[in-house]
Coordinates of C-alpha atoms in Angstrom, one line a residue:
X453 CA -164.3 3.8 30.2
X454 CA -164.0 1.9 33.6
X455 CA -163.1 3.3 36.8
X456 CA -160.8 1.6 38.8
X457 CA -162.1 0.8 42.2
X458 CA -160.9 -1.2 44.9
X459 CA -162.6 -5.0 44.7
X460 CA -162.7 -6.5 48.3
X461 CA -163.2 -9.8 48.3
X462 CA -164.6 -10.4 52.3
X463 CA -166.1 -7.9 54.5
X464 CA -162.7 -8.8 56.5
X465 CA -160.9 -6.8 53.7
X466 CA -162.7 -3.6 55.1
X467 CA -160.6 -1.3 57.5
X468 CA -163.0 -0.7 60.8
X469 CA -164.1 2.7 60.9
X470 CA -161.8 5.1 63.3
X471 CA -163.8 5.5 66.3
X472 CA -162.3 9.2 68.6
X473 CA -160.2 8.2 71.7
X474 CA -162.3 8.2 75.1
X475 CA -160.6 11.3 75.8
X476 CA -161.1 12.9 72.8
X477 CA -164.6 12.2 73.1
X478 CA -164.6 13.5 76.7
X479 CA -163.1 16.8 75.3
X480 CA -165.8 16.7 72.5
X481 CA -169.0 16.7 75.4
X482 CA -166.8 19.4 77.6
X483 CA -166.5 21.9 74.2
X484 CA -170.6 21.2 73.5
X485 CA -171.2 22.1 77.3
X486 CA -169.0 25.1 77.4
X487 CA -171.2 26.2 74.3
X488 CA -174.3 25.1 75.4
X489 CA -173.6 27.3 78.6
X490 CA -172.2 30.3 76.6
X491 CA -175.6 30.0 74.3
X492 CA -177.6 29.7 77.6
X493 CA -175.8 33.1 79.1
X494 CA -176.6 34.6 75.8
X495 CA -180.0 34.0 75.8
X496 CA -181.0 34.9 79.6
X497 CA -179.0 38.4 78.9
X498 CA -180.9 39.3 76.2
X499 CA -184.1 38.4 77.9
X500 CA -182.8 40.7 80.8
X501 CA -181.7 43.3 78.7
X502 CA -185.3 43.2 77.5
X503 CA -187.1 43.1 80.6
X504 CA -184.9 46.0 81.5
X505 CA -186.1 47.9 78.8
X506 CA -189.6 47.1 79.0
X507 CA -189.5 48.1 83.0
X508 CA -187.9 51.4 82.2
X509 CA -190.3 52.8 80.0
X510 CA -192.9 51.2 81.9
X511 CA -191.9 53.6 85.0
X512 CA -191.5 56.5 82.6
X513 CA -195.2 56.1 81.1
X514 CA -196.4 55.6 85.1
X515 CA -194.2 58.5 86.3
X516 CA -196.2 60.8 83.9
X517 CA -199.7 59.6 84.6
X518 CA -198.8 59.6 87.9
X519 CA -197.9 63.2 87.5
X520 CA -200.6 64.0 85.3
X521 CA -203.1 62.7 87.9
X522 CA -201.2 64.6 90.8
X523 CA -202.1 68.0 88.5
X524 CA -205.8 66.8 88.2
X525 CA -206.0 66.8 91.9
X526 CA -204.0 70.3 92.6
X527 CA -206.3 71.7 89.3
X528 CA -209.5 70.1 91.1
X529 CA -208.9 72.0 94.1
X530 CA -207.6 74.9 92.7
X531 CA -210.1 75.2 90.2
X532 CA -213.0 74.7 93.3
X533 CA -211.4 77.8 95.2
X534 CA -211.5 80.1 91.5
X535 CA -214.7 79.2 91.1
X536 CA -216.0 80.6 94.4
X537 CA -214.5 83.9 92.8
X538 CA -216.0 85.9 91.1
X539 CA -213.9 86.0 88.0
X540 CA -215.0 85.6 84.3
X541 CA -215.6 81.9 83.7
X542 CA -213.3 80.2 86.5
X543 CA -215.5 77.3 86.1
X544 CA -215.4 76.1 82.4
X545 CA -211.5 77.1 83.0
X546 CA -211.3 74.4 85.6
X547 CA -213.1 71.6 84.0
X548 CA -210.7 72.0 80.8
X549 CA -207.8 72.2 82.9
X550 CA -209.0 69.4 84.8
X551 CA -209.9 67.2 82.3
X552 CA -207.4 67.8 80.1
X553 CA -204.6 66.7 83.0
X554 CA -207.0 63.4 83.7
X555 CA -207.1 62.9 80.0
X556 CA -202.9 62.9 79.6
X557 CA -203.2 61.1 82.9
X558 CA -205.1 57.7 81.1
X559 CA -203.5 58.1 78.5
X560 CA -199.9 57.4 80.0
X561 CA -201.8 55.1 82.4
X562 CA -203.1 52.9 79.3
X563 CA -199.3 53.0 77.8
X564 CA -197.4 52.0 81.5
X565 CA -199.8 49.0 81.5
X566 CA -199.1 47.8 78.1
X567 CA -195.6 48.1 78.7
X568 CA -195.9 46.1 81.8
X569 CA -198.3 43.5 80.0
X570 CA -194.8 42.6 77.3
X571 CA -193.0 40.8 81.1
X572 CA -194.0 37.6 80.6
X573 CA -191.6 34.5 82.5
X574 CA -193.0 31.4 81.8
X575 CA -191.6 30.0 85.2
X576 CA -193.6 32.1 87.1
X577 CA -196.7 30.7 85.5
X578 CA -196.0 27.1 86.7
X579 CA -195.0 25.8 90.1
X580 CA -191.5 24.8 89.6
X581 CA -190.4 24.3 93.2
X582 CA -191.4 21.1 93.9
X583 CA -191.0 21.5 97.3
X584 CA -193.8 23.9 97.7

């Protein structure tokens, strides 16, 4: 069985391809810019909602060493004035109370610069201003 097709004789017999008007193609660019820029907003919220993110627990891991490291100092001193007492082992009680705040202390210190080490912006690392 044989499919009819259409025999042209010259490439004149050809219809030209339909090329868009200049102002449809003008329309065309402005709708791929207005969603390049939508795409583009997209993407820098997201990195900010990150960043946000990343900053916040950063301060909450730095707000408890730095807590933790304000109780090793009041323990310290504390600790110095119970062992010039003369109680039952002031001293052993204030190197375990002592410790024990500097250990929580580095600990939250490690996690707050971990945090901190996830902010990364690529612009920052290179001179764009070329005026500088």
């Amino acid at each position: 069985m044989k499919i009819d097709e259409p025999q042209f004789e010259t490439v004149e017999d050809i219809d030209p391809p339909v090329e868009p008007t200049a102002s449809e193609q003008v329309a065309s660019v402005m709708e791929d810019v207005r969603a390049l820029i939508k795409a583009e907003m997209r993407y820098h919220r997201s990195r900010l909602d990150y960043t946000r993110h990343v900053f916040r627990w950063s301060f909450r891991y730095g707000a408890i060493a730095a807590f933790a490291f304000g109780g090793a100092s009041i323990a310290l001193v504390l600790g110095l004035v119970l062992t010039l007492s003369p109680l039952i082992g002031p001293l052993s009680a204030t190197l375990l109370v002592t410790i024990s705040f500097v250990f929580v202390g580095v600990i939250f210190g490690v996690l707050a610069r971990k945090w901190m080490r996830k902010v990364y912006f690529p612009e920052m690392q290179k001179n764009v201003d070329d005026l500088t």
